[in-house]
Tab-separated table of C-alpha atoms in Angstrom:
chain	number	residue	atom	x	y	z
J	616	UNK	CA	-142.321	25.811	-84.026
J	617	UNK	CA	-139.444	23.914	-84.450
J	618	UNK	CA	-136.908	25.691	-82.586
J	619	UNK	CA	-139.337	25.256	-79.514
J	620	UNK	CA	-139.751	21.463	-80.315
J	621	UNK	CA	-136.055	20.900	-80.189
J	622	UNK	CA	-135.930	22.526	-76.744
J	623	UNK	CA	-138.979	20.669	-75.114
J	624	UNK	CA	-136.285	17.328	-76.197
J	625	UNK	CA	-133.143	18.788	-74.702
J	626	UNK	CA	-134.778	19.230	-71.826
J	627	UNK	CA	-136.649	16.587	-71.296
J	628	UNK	CA	-133.905	13.721	-72.652
J	629	UNK	CA	-131.211	14.022	-69.786
J	630	UNK	CA	-134.413	14.432	-67.197
J	631	UNK	CA	-135.431	10.384	-68.010
J	632	UNK	CA	-131.521	10.073	-68.467
J	633	UNK	CA	-131.564	10.795	-64.243
J	634	UNK	CA	-134.382	9.436	-63.788
J	635	UNK	CA	-133.739	6.215	-65.479
J	636	UNK	CA	-130.049	5.757	-63.571
J	637	UNK	CA	-131.789	6.692	-60.288
J	638	UNK	CA	-134.120	3.604	-60.972
J	639	UNK	CA	-131.491	0.974	-61.950
J	640	UNK	CA	-129.882	1.955	-58.819
J	641	UNK	CA	-133.103	1.129	-57.024
J	642	UNK	CA	-133.596	-2.255	-58.791
J	643	UNK	CA	-129.914	-3.242	-57.525
J	644	UNK	CA	-130.865	-2.629	-54.007
J	645	UNK	CA	-134.335	-4.061	-54.239
J	646	UNK	CA	-132.858	-7.387	-55.661
J	647	UNK	CA	-129.690	-7.348	-53.203
J	648	UNK	CA	-132.740	-7.016	-50.765
J	649	UNK	CA	-134.177	-10.177	-52.239
J	650	UNK	CA	-137.548	-7.270	-52.069
J	651	UNK	CA	-140.227	-7.662	-55.295
J	652	UNK	CA	-141.516	-4.282	-55.692
J	653	UNK	CA	-144.812	-3.886	-57.604
J	654	UNK	CA	-145.790	-0.137	-59.144
J	655	UNK	CA	-149.656	0.010	-59.105
J	656	UNK	CA	-150.677	2.778	-61.005
J	657	UNK	CA	-154.693	3.701	-61.841
J	658	UNK	CA	-157.135	6.929	-62.105
J	659	UNK	CA	-158.083	8.352	-59.248
J	660	UNK	CA	-160.680	6.587	-56.843
J	661	UNK	CA	-160.220	3.260	-58.854
J	662	UNK	CA	-159.427	1.295	-55.871
J	663	UNK	CA	-155.812	0.924	-55.484
J	664	UNK	CA	-155.661	1.653	-51.456
J	665	UNK	CA	-158.715	-0.603	-50.639
J	666	UNK	CA	-156.824	-3.409	-52.474
J	667	UNK	CA	-153.551	-2.722	-50.906
J	668	UNK	CA	-155.764	-3.506	-47.333
J	669	UNK	CA	-157.197	-6.430	-48.312
J	670	UNK	CA	-153.618	-7.806	-49.157
J	671	UNK	CA	-152.009	-6.361	-45.832
J	672	UNK	CA	-154.642	-8.307	-43.746
J	673	UNK	CA	-153.181	-11.008	-45.756
J	674	UNK	CA	-149.770	-10.361	-46.539
J	675	UNK	CA	-149.087	-8.600	-43.271
J	676	UNK	CA	-145.806	-7.710	-42.062
J	677	UNK	CA	-144.305	-9.410	-44.994
J	678	UNK	CA	-145.410	-6.447	-46.849
J	679	UNK	CA	-144.558	-2.900	-47.456
J	680	UNK	CA	-146.093	-0.178	-49.336
J	681	UNK	CA	-144.684	3.325	-50.727
J	682	UNK	CA	-147.713	5.814	-50.927
J	683	UNK	CA	-147.617	8.390	-53.155
J	684	UNK	CA	-150.177	11.257	-53.534
J	685	UNK	CA	-150.286	14.792	-54.197
J	686	UNK	CA	-151.450	15.836	-50.218
J	687	UNK	CA	-152.117	14.172	-46.802
J	688	UNK	CA	-150.804	11.573	-45.062
J	689	UNK	CA	-154.432	9.225	-45.015
J	690	UNK	CA	-153.624	6.348	-47.691
J	691	UNK	CA	-150.487	5.172	-45.672
J	692	UNK	CA	-152.464	5.578	-42.066
J	693	UNK	CA	-155.365	3.539	-44.028
J	694	UNK	CA	-152.347	0.523	-45.124
J	695	UNK	CA	-150.918	0.730	-41.223
J	696	UNK	CA	-154.227	0.437	-39.933
J	697	UNK	CA	-154.341	-3.058	-42.073
J	698	UNK	CA	-151.586	-4.660	-40.821
J	699	UNK	CA	-148.667	-3.515	-43.125
J	700	UNK	CA	-145.745	-0.598	-42.866
J	701	UNK	CA	-146.456	2.012	-45.057
J	702	UNK	CA	-144.625	5.383	-46.066
J	703	UNK	CA	-145.748	8.243	-47.756
J	704	UNK	CA	-145.008	10.328	-50.619
J	705	UNK	CA	-146.475	13.990	-50.832
J	706	UNK	CA	-145.877	15.236	-54.337
J	707	UNK	CA	-146.810	18.749	-53.544
J	708	UNK	CA	-148.482	19.188	-57.004
J	709	UNK	CA	-146.317	16.689	-59.202
J	710	UNK	CA	-148.541	14.260	-60.873
J	711	UNK	CA	-146.666	11.175	-60.820
J	712	UNK	CA	-143.704	9.468	-58.679
J	713	UNK	CA	-140.480	9.411	-59.193
J	714	UNK	CA	-136.940	7.198	-59.316
J	715	UNK	CA	-135.345	9.503	-56.868
J	716	UNK	CA	-138.125	10.297	-54.384
J	717	UNK	CA	-138.658	6.666	-54.394
J	718	UNK	CA	-134.524	5.972	-53.828
J	719	UNK	CA	-134.903	8.462	-50.526
J	720	UNK	CA	-137.704	6.180	-49.046
J	721	UNK	CA	-135.517	2.730	-49.795
J	722	UNK	CA	-132.861	4.564	-47.914
J	723	UNK	CA	-135.462	5.642	-45.447
J	724	UNK	CA	-136.164	1.773	-45.153
J	725	UNK	CA	-132.636	0.316	-44.462
J	726	UNK	CA	-132.321	-1.456	-47.218
J	727	UNK	CA	-130.676	-3.317	-48.524
J	728	UNK	CA	-131.111	-5.576	-45.169
J	729	UNK	CA	-135.242	-6.438	-45.399
J	730	UNK	CA	-137.633	-7.785	-42.963
J	731	UNK	CA	-140.161	-8.184	-45.983
J	732	UNK	CA	-140.731	-9.403	-49.072
J	733	UNK	CA	-143.033	-7.710	-50.917
J	734	UNK	CA	-143.045	-4.060	-51.816
J	735	UNK	CA	-146.088	-2.074	-53.039
J	736	UNK	CA	-145.718	1.424	-54.359
J	737	UNK	CA	-149.009	2.717	-55.244
J	738	UNK	CA	-148.250	5.410	-57.405
J	739	UNK	CA	-149.875	9.119	-57.419
J	740	UNK	CA	-154.078	8.523	-59.269
J	741	UNK	CA	-153.550	9.333	-62.591
J	742	UNK	CA	-153.339	7.711	-66.107
J	743	UNK	CA	-150.973	9.222	-67.951
J	744	UNK	CA	-148.112	10.577	-65.928
J	745	UNK	CA	-146.646	7.565	-64.046
J	746	UNK	CA	-146.489	5.975	-67.007
J	747	UNK	CA	-143.749	7.416	-68.235
J	748	UNK	CA	-141.316	6.918	-65.325
J	749	UNK	CA	-139.611	3.620	-64.248
J	750	UNK	CA	-138.780	3.150	-60.243
J	751	UNK	CA	-136.918	0.581	-60.943
J	752	UNK	CA	-140.173	-1.788	-60.164
J	753	UNK	CA	-140.029	-5.998	-61.244
J	754	UNK	CA	-143.722	-5.841	-61.787
J	755	UNK	CA	-145.689	-3.280	-63.256
J	756	UNK	CA	-149.469	-3.021	-62.607
J	757	UNK	CA	-152.505	-1.293	-64.054
J	758	UNK	CA	-155.969	-1.278	-62.665
J	759	UNK	CA	-158.955	-0.040	-64.489
J	760	UNK	CA	-162.772	0.340	-62.399
J	761	UNK	CA	-165.867	-0.975	-63.907
J	762	UNK	CA	-166.913	2.669	-62.864
J	763	UNK	CA	-164.671	4.328	-65.408
J	764	UNK	CA	-165.795	2.747	-68.664
J	765	UNK	CA	-164.653	-0.284	-71.083
J	766	UNK	CA	-162.981	2.318	-73.468
J	767	UNK	CA	-160.154	3.898	-71.511
J	768	UNK	CA	-157.526	1.207	-72.625
J	769	UNK	CA	-156.786	2.651	-76.051
J	770	UNK	CA	-157.161	6.291	-74.408
J	771	UNK	CA	-154.185	5.710	-72.057
J	772	UNK	CA	-151.780	3.191	-74.207
J	773	UNK	CA	-148.707	4.456	-73.008
J	774	UNK	CA	-149.966	2.650	-69.303
J	775	UNK	CA	-151.603	-0.503	-70.794
J	776	UNK	CA	-149.009	-0.919	-73.046
J	777	UNK	CA	-146.551	-1.458	-70.670
J	778	UNK	CA	-147.678	-3.462	-67.967
J	779	UNK	CA	-147.203	-6.993	-66.599
J	780	UNK	CA	-150.628	-7.266	-65.000
J	781	UNK	CA	-153.922	-5.476	-65.668
J	782	UNK	CA	-156.463	-5.609	-62.404
J	783	UNK	CA	-160.355	-4.692	-63.502
J	784	UNK	CA	-161.962	-3.871	-60.179
J	785	UNK	CA	-164.835	-2.976	-58.902
J	786	UNK	CA	-166.299	-5.999	-60.235
J	787	UNK	CA	-169.290	-6.768	-57.550
J	788	UNK	CA	-170.703	-3.545	-59.968
J	789	UNK	CA	-170.785	-5.585	-63.126
J	790	UNK	CA	-174.713	-6.299	-62.885
J	791	UNK	CA	-175.466	-2.921	-62.897
J	792	UNK	CA	-172.969	-0.787	-65.088
J	793	UNK	CA	-172.546	-1.485	-69.023
J	794	UNK	CA	-168.958	-2.478	-69.223
J	795	UNK	CA	-167.805	-5.420	-71.515
J	796	UNK	CA	-164.976	-7.528	-69.949
J	797	UNK	CA	-164.266	-8.859	-73.068
J	798	UNK	CA	-163.547	-5.898	-74.753
J	799	UNK	CA	-161.205	-4.181	-72.332
J	800	UNK	CA	-159.262	-7.465	-71.899
J	801	UNK	CA	-159.055	-7.894	-75.616
J	802	UNK	CA	-157.717	-3.776	-76.105
J	803	UNK	CA	-155.245	-4.581	-73.517
J	804	UNK	CA	-153.641	-7.601	-75.408
J	805	UNK	CA	-153.667	-5.557	-78.774
J	806	UNK	CA	-151.717	-3.564	-77.135
J	807	UNK	CA	-149.614	-6.088	-74.696
J	808	UNK	CA	-150.434	-9.580	-75.867
J	809	UNK	CA	-148.137	-11.280	-72.445
J	810	UNK	CA	-150.497	-9.100	-70.238
J	811	UNK	CA	-151.595	-10.887	-67.208
J	812	UNK	CA	-155.739	-9.880	-65.859
J	813	UNK	CA	-157.728	-10.325	-62.806
J	814	UNK	CA	-160.929	-9.739	-62.381
J	815	UNK	CA	-161.613	-8.484	-58.932
J	816	UNK	CA	-163.467	-6.728	-56.387
J	817	UNK	CA	-161.444	-5.034	-53.522
J	818	UNK	CA	-164.888	-4.460	-51.817
J	819	UNK	CA	-166.314	-8.139	-51.562
J	820	UNK	CA	-162.801	-9.503	-51.758
J	821	UNK	CA	-163.036	-11.739	-55.180
J	822	UNK	CA	-160.456	-12.053	-56.699
J	823	UNK	CA	-158.149	-11.309	-53.988
J	824	UNK	CA	-156.864	-14.850	-53.671
J	825	UNK	CA	-155.861	-15.078	-57.509
J	826	UNK	CA	-154.204	-11.715	-56.731
J	827	UNK	CA	-152.333	-12.767	-53.252
J	828	UNK	CA	-151.249	-16.380	-55.759
J	829	UNK	CA	-150.081	-13.772	-58.551
J	830	UNK	CA	-147.803	-11.664	-56.406
J	831	UNK	CA	-146.598	-14.770	-53.921
J	832	UNK	CA	-145.770	-16.575	-57.826
J	833	UNK	CA	-144.029	-13.403	-58.813
J	834	UNK	CA	-142.013	-12.877	-55.784
J	835	UNK	CA	-140.828	-17.000	-55.759
J	836	UNK	CA	-140.047	-16.687	-59.655
J	837	UNK	CA	-137.383	-13.597	-58.948
J	838	UNK	CA	-136.304	-14.592	-55.024
J	839	UNK	CA	-136.539	-18.393	-54.602
J	840	UNK	CA	-137.262	-19.350	-50.579
J	841	UNK	CA	-136.765	-23.245	-51.373
J	842	UNK	CA	-133.778	-25.043	-50.222
């Protein structure tokens, strides 16, 4: 048993070292481009793409999106239809994006020359695997939807302990589903005391103004536009 554990560490460590090295290169390239990158993670069906569609309608050509899915280009097509440019990564079975595949898309985008101010990465729908891979982002976002239940945060601490922003989506269902917002927020802050929280509904648009303000501030703090 001890030998198996030792072999696992020997295999995983170089993989993560390589990922982190490439991620740092991604971050340096994004910084040179003045492009604020936000990595959005949640379970499948939590509403990531619908939120990005809403933001695309507001941010328009200032926003670009990298979509990660096991298969199909549907989410990228949806984001393009909503008004933002999008690139699709099909992982063909992998449960997460890694820094290397993101690096390939950044090269395709032509960075460091950039007409955009915001780059969203919609990670593969999963609360476990994506949390282990830094991609070079400036802001890490974790999302939980009301139908998933308010007990999920402590079940998936690897994700919710490292995020900058917690989104609680599908707030329009709160009158119909038993979901304790205070419990969810409290448990997230027990893991991560500095996390910001926005409750919103991608369907109705509730909370999207607050989310847009958060994104605009995050970009301005890193890459000021004022003289």
